[in-house]
Short mmCIF file of C-alpha atoms in Angstrom, two decimals:
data_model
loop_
_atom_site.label_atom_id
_atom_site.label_comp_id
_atom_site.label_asym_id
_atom_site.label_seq_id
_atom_site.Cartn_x
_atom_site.Cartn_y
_atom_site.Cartn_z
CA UNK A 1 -3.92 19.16 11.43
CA UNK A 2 -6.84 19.47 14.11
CA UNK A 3 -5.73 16.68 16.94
CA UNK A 4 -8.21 13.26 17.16
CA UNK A 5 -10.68 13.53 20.27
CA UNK A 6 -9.71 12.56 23.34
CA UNK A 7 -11.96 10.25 23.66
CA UNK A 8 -12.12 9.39 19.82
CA UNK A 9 -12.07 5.40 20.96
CA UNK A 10 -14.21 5.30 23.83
CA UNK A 11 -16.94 2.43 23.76
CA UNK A 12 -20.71 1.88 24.95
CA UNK A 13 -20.96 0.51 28.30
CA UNK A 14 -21.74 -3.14 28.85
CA UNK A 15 -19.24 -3.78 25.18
CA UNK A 16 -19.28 -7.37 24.21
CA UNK A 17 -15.93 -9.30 22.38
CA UNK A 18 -16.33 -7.15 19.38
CA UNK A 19 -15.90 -9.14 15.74
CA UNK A 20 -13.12 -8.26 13.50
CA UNK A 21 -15.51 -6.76 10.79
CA UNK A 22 -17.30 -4.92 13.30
CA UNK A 23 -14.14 -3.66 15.06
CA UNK A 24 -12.37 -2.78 11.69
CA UNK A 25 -15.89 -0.25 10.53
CA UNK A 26 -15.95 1.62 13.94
CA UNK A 27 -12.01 2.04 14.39
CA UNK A 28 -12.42 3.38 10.64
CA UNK A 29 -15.00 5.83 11.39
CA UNK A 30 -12.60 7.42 14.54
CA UNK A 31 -9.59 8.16 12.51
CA UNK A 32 -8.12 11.25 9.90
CA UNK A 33 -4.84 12.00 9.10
CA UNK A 34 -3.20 13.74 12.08
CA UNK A 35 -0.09 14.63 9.05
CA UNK A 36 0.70 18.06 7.57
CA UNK A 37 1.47 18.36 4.02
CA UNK A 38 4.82 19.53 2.47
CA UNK A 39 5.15 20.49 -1.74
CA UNK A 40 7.98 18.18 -3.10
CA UNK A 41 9.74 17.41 -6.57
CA UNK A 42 8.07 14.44 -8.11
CA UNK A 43 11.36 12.74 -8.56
CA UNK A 44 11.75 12.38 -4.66
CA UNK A 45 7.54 11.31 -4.25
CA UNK A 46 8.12 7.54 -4.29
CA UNK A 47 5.76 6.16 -1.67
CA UNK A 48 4.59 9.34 -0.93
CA UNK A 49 0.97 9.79 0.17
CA UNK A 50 -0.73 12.25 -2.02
CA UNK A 51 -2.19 15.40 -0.05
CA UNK A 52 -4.53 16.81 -2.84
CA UNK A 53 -5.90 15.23 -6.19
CA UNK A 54 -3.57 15.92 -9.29
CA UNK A 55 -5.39 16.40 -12.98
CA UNK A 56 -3.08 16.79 -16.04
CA UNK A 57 -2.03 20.50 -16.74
CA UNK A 58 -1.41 18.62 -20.53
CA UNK A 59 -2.93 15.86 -22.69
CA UNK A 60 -0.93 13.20 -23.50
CA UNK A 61 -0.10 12.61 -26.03
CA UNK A 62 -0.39 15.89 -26.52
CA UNK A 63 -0.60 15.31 -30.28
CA UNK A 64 -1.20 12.67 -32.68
CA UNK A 65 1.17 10.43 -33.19
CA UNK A 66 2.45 7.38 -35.06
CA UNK A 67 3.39 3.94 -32.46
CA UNK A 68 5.55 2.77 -35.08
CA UNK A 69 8.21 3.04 -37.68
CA UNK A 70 6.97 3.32 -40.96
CA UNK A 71 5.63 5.50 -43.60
CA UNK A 72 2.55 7.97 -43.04
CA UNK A 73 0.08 9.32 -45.52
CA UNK A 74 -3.94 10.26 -45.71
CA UNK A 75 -6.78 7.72 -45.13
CA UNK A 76 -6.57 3.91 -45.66
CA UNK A 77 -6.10 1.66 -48.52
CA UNK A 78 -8.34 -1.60 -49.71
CA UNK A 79 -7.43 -4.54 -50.89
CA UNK A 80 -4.89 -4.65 -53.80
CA UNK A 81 -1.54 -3.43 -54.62
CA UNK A 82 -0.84 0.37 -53.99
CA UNK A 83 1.88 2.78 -54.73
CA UNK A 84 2.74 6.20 -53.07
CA UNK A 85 5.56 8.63 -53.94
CA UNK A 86 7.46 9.36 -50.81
CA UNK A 87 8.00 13.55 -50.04
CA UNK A 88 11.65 14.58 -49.44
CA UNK A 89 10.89 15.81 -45.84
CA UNK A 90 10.70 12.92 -42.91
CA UNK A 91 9.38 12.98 -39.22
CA UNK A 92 11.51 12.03 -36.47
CA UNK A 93 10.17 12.03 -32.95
CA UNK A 94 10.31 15.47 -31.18
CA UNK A 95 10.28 17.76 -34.38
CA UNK A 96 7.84 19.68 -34.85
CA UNK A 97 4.26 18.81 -37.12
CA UNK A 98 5.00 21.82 -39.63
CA UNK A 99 4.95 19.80 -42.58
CA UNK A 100 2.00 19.33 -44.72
CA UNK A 101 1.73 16.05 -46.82
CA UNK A 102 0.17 16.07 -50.07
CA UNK A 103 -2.93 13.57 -51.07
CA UNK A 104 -1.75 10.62 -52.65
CA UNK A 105 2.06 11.08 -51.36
CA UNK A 106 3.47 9.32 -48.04
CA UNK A 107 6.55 10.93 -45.50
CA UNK A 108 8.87 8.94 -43.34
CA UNK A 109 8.11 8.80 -39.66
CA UNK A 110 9.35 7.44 -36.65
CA UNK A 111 8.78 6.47 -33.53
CA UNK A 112 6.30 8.55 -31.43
CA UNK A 113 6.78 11.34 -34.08
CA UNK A 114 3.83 13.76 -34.41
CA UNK A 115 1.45 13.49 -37.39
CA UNK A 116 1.47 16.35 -39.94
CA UNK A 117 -1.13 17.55 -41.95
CA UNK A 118 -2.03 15.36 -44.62
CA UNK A 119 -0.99 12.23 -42.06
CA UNK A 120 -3.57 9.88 -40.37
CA UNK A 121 -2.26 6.62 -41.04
CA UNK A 122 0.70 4.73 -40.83
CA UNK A 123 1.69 1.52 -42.26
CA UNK A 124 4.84 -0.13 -40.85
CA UNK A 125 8.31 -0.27 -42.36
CA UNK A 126 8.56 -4.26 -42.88
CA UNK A 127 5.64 -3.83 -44.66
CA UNK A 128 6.59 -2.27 -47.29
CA UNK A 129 9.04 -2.18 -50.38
CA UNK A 130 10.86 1.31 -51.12
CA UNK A 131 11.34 1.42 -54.45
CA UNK A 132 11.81 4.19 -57.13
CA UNK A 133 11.07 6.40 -54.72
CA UNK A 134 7.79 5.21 -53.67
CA UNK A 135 6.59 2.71 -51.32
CA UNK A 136 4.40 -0.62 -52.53
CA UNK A 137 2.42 -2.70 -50.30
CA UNK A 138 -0.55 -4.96 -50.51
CA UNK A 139 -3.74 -3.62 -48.80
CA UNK A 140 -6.17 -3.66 -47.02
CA UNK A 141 -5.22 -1.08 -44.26
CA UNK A 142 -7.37 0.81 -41.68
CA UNK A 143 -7.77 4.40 -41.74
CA UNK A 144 -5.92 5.12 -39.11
CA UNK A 145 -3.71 2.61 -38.33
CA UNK A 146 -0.50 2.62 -36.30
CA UNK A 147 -1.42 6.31 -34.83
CA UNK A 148 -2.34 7.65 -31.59
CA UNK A 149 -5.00 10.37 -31.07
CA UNK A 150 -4.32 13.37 -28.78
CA UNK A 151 -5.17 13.20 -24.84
CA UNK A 152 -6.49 9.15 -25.71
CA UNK A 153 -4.57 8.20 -22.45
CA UNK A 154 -5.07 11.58 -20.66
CA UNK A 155 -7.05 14.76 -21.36
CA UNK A 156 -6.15 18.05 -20.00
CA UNK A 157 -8.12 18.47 -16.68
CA UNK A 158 -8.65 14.67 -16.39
CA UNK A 159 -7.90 13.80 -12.62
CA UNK A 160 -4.87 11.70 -12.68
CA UNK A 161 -4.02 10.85 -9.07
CA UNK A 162 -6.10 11.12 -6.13
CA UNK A 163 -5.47 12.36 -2.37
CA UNK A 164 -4.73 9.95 0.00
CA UNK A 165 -3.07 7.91 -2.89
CA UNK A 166 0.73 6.18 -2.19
CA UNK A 167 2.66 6.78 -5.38
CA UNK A 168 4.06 4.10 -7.39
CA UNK A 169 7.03 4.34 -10.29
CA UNK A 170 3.98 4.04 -12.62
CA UNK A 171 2.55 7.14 -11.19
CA UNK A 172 6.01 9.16 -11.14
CA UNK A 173 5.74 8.26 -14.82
CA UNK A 174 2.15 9.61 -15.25
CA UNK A 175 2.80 12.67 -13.56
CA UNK A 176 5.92 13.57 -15.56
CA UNK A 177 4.35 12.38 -19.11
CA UNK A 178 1.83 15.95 -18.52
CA UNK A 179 4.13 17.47 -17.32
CA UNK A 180 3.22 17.71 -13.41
CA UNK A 181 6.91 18.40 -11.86
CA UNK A 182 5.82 19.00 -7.72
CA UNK A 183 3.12 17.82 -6.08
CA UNK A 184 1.83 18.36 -2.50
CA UNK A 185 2.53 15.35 -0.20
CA UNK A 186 1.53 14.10 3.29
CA UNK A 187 4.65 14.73 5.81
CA UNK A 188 5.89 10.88 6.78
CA UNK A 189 3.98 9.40 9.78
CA UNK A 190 6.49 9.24 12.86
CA UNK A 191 5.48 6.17 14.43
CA UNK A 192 7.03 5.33 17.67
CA UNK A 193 7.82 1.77 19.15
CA UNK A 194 7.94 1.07 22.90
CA UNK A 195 8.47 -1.94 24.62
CA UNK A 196 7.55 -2.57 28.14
CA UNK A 197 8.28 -5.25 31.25
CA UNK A 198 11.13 -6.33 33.82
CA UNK A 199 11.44 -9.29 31.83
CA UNK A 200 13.00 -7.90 28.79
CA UNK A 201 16.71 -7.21 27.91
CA UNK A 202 18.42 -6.49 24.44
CA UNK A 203 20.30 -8.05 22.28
CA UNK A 204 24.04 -8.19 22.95
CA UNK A 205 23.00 -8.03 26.68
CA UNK A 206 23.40 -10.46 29.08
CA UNK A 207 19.66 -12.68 29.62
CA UNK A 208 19.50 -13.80 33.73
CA UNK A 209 16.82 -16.20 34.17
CA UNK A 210 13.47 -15.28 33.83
CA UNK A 211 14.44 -12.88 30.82
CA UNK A 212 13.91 -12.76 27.67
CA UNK A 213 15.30 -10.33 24.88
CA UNK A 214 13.01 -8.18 23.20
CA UNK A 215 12.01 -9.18 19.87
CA UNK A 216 8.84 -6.97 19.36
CA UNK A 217 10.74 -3.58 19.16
CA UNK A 218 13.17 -4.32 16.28
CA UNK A 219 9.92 -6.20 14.48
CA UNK A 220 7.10 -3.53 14.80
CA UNK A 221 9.98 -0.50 13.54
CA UNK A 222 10.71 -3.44 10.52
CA UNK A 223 6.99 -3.62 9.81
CA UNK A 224 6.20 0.25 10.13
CA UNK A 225 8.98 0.86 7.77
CA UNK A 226 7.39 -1.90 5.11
CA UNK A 227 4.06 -0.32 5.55
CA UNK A 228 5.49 2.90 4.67
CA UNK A 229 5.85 5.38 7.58
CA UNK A 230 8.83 6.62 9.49
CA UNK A 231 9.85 4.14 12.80
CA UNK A 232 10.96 6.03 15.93
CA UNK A 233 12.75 3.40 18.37
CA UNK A 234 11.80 4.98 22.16
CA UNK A 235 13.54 1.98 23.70
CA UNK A 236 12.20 -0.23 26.23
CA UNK A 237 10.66 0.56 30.17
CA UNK A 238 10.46 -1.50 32.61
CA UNK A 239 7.26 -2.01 34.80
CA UNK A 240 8.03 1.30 36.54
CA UNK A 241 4.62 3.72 36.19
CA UNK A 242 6.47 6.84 36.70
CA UNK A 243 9.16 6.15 34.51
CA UNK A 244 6.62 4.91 32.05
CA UNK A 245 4.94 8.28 32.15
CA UNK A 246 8.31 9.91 31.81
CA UNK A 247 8.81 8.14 28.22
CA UNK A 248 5.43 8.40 27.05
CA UNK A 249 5.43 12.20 27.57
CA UNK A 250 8.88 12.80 25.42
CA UNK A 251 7.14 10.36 22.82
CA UNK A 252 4.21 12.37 22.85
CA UNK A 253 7.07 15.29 21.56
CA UNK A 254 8.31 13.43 19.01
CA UNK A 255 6.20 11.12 17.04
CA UNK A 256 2.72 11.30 15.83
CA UNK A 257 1.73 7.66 16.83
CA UNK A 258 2.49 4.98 19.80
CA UNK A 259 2.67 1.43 19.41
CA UNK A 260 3.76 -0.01 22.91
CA UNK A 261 3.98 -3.94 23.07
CA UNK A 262 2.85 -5.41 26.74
CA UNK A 263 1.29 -4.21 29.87
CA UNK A 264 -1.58 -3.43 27.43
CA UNK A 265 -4.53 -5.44 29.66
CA UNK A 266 -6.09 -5.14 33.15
CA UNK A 267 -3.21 -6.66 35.14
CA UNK A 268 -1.47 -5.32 38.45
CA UNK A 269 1.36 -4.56 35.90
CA UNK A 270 -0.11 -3.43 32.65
CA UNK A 271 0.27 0.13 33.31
CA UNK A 272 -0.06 1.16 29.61
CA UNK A 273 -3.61 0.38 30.55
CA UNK A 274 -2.96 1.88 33.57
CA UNK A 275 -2.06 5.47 32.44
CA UNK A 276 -4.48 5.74 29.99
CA UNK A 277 -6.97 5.14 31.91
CA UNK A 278 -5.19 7.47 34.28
CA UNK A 279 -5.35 10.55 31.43
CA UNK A 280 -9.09 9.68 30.64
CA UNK A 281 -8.91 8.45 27.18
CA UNK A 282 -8.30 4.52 27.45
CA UNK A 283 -10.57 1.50 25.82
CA UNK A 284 -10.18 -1.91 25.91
CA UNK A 285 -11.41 -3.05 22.91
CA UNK A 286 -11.90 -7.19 23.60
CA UNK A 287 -11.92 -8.03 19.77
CA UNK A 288 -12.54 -11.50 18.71
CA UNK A 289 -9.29 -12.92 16.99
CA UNK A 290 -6.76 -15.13 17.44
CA UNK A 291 -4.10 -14.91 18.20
CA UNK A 292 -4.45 -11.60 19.46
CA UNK A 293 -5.82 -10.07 22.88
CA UNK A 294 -7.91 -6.67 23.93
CA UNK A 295 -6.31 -4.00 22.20
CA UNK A 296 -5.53 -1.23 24.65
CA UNK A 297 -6.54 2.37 22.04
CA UNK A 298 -5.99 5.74 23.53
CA UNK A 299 -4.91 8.78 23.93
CA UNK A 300 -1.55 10.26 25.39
CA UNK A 301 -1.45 14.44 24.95
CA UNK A 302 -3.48 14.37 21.88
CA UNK A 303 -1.27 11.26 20.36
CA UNK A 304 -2.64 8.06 19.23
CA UNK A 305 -1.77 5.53 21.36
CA UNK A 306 -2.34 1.49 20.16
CA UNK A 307 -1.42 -1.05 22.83
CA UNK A 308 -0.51 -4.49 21.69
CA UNK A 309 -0.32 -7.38 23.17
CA UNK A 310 3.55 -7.85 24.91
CA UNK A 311 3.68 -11.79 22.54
CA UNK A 312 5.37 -11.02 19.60
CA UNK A 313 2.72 -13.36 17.11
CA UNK A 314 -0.09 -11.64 18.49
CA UNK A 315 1.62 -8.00 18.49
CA UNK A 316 2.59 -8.84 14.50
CA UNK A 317 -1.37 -10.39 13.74
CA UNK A 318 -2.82 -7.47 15.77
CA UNK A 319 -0.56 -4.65 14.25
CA UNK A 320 -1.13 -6.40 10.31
CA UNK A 321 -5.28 -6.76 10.80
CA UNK A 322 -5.65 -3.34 12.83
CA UNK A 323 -2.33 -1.16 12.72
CA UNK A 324 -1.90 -1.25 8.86
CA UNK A 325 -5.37 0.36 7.91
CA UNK A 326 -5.37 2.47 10.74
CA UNK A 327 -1.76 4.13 10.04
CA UNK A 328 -2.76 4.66 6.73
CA UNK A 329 -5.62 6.59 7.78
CA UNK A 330 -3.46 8.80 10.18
CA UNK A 331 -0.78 9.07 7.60
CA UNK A 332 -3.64 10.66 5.06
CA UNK A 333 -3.65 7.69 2.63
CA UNK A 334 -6.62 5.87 1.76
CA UNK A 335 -8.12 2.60 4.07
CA UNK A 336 -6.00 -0.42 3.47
CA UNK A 337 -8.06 -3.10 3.91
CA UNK A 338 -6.21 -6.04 3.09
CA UNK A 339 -5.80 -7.91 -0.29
CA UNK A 340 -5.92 -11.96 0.24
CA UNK A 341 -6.80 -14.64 -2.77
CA UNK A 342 -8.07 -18.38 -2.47
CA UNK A 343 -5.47 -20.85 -2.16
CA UNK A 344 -6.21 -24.92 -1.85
CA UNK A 345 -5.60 -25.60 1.10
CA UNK A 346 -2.45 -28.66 2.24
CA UNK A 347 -3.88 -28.95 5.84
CA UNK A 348 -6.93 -30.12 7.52
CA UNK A 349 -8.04 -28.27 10.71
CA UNK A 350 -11.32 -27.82 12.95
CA UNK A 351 -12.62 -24.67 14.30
CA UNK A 352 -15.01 -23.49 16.38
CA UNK A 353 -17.57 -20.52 16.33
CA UNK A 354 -16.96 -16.75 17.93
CA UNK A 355 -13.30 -15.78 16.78
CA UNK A 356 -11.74 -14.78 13.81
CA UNK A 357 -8.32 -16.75 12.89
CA UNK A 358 -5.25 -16.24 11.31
CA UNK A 359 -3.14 -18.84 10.44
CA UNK A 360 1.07 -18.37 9.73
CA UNK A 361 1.19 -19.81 6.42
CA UNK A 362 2.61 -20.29 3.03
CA UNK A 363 2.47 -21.38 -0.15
CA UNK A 364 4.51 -24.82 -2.25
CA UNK A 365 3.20 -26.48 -4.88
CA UNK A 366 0.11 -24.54 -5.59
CA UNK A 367 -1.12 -24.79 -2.00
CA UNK A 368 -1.14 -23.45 1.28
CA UNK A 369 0.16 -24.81 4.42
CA UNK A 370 0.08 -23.40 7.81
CA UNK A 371 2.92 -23.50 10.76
CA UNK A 372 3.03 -27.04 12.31
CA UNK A 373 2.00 -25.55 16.05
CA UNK A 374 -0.49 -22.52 16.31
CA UNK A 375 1.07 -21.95 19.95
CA UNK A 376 1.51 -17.83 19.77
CA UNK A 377 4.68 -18.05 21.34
CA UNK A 378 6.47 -19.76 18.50
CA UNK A 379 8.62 -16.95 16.55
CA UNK A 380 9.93 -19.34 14.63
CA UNK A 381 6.62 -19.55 12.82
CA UNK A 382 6.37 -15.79 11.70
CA UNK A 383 10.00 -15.87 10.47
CA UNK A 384 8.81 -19.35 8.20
CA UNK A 385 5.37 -17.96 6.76
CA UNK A 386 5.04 -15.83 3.88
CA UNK A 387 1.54 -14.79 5.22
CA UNK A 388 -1.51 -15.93 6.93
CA UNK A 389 -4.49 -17.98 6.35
CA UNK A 390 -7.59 -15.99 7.59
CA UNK A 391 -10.56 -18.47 8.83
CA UNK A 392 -13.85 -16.39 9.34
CA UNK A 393 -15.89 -15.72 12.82
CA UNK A 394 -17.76 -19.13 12.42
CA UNK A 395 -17.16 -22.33 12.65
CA UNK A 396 -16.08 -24.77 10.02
CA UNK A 397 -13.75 -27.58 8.96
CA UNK A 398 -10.99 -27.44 6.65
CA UNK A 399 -9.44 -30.43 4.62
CA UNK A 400 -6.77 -31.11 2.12
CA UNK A 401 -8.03 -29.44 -1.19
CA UNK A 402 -10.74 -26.67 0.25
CA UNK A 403 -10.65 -23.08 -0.73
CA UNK A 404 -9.17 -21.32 2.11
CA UNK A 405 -8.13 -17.17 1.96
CA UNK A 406 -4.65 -16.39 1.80
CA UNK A 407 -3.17 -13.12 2.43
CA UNK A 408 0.55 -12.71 1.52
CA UNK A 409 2.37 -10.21 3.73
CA UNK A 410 2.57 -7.42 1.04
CA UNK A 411 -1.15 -8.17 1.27
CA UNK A 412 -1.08 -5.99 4.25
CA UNK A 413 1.00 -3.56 2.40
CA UNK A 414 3.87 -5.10 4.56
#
């Protein structure tokens, strides 16, 4: 795939805090899939982003059929009693539509079996009595009743699944009713995580004071797995530029993406923004949300680099609103935008004009309610919610009852 730009997300001098909306339309216009493709069995395509459209190499159904057990025989009936001799042969599902059917006699059919000649309707089993070799029912009945036509759920040719489309079970269904058995896919996005600052040590390490274990890396590989790309864990650097540089340049090897959590603004020790702006291809986009802060975008050897904010509420919000739709771009699928519904709200709140805000949240009883302390440094909040509450650029006040948007995590394709 030809590499982004270099300088694929500089800005305009003089670039003001940048609304959501706004920021969302230009980092949309930047980005293409940086993925190759790879021809795989449909059985192993699960979640697999679709490299090229797919139309049906066969109708289906590829003949008419009957959607029912019953007994088949040419045109409808009106109102009134009616009997019809039954022919000796019968149609079971999967034989083959060689048998022709009299005028005025009926055949047994099954299932999904295909019509034969002299067959366009079919009137149900229960409803009729077999008797003397016939079968008597009480009209009326449609002409064509019970049946299927050929290609009425797909013709031959019709486009059935387009590039840049994830697959579903629905769709591996689809593709294997015409008959479609490989299809060409978009190679997983390698996405790697690394965290940076002296302050951080693992888990199952000893914390001195001061430190603090790092909970963005094992949450930012746990979302990019939900949002369907491949986590790469490149560990965690401390505020060392050199040995920053070191581990960016074997992640630029290895992944096709790099989400690094902290040093990400314009401080003595942000040196994410540092080396970035170092190789020549480093923006600060100051975006208007909370909680969130300037996204650090750039480039590292022709990889895609996205530098969150080091607190882990703002890294999640920030990698939900802007990550999601932009690794589906790079990963060849199509623009996720995000997929929220109106929800009464249980809370009351008052907000002011100029930033975008999302609210942890979740829903009991009907309605929503929201984390009892917005303070972005409370975990505990993102581990309770089941989503967020998104409150729009201006300002407005919120009570007990009023529509508010909420977006459930799977919203986000998380």
């Amino acid at each position: 795939m030809p590499p982004l730009k270099n300088d694929c997300f500089a800005l305009p001098p003089g670039v003001h805090w940048t609304p959501v909306d706004e920021a969302l339309a230009d980092l949309r216009t930047r980005l293409s899939s940086v993925v190759d493709t790879e021809t795989v069995p449909v059985s192993g395509a699960l979640d697999r982003i679709l490299a090229t459209d797919i139309t049906a190499p066969r109708a289906h159904p590829p003949l008419p059929n009957t959607a029912v057990d019953g007994y088949g025989f040419l045109n409808g009936r009106g109102e009134g009693d009616h009997h019809i001799p039954i022919v000796a042969q019968h149609m079971p599902a999967g034989a083959t539509p060689d048998t022709s059917v009299p005028a005025g006699t009926a055949i047994r059919i099954l299932t999904g079996a295909a019509l034969p000649s002299g067959v366009d309707t079919v009137i149900l089993q229960e409803d009729v009595e077999v008797k003397d070799n016939a079968i008597h029912f009480t009209g009326p009945i449609k002409q064509g009743a019970n049946t299927r036509r050929a290609g009425e759920d797909v013709k031959v040719g019709d486009v059935i699944a387009e590039a840049g489309r994830k697959l579903t079970p629905a769709d591996l269904a689809l593709l294997s009713a015409v008959g479609v058995s490989d299809v060409e896919l978009r190679r997983p996005l390698r996405v790697g995580v690394l965290s940076t600052g002296d302050e951080l040590v693992q888990t199952g390490e000893d914390a001195g004071p001061g430190q603090i274990y790092d909970a963005n890396r094992p949450m930012l590989r746990g979302l990019i797995a939900r949002l369907g790309h491949l986590p790469v864990d490149l560990g965690a650097v401390q505020d060392d530029r050199d040995a920053l540089r070191a581990r960016l340049d074997d992640a630029a090897r290895q992944v096709d993406v790099i989400f690094t959590s902290g040093g990400a603004s314009a401080g003595d020790a942000d040196h994410v923004s540092a080396l970035l702006n170092e190789a020549g291809a480093m923006a600060l986009w100051r975006i208007a949300i909370k909680p969130g802060r300037p996204l650090a975008l750039g480039m590292w050897q022709c990889k895609p680099v996205f530098g969150l904010p080091g607190n882990p509420v703002a890294a999640m919000v920030c990698t939900l609103v802007f990550g999601a739709p932009a690794l589906a771009t790079l990963a060849g699928a199509e623009w996720a935008a995000p997929q929220g519904f109106m929800v009464p709200a249980a809370f009351s709140k008052s907000k002011k004009a100029g930033r975008r805000e999302f609210l942890r949240a979740r829903i009991r009883g009907g309605q929503v309610e929201v984390f009892a302390s917005e303070g972005s440094g409370r975990i505990s909040g993102l581990s309770w919610a089941e989503g967020l509450v998104e409150l729009p650029d201006d300002a407005m006040s919120v009570a007990p009852g009023d529509l508010v948007r909420f977006i459930p995590w799977g919203g986000f394709g998380a």
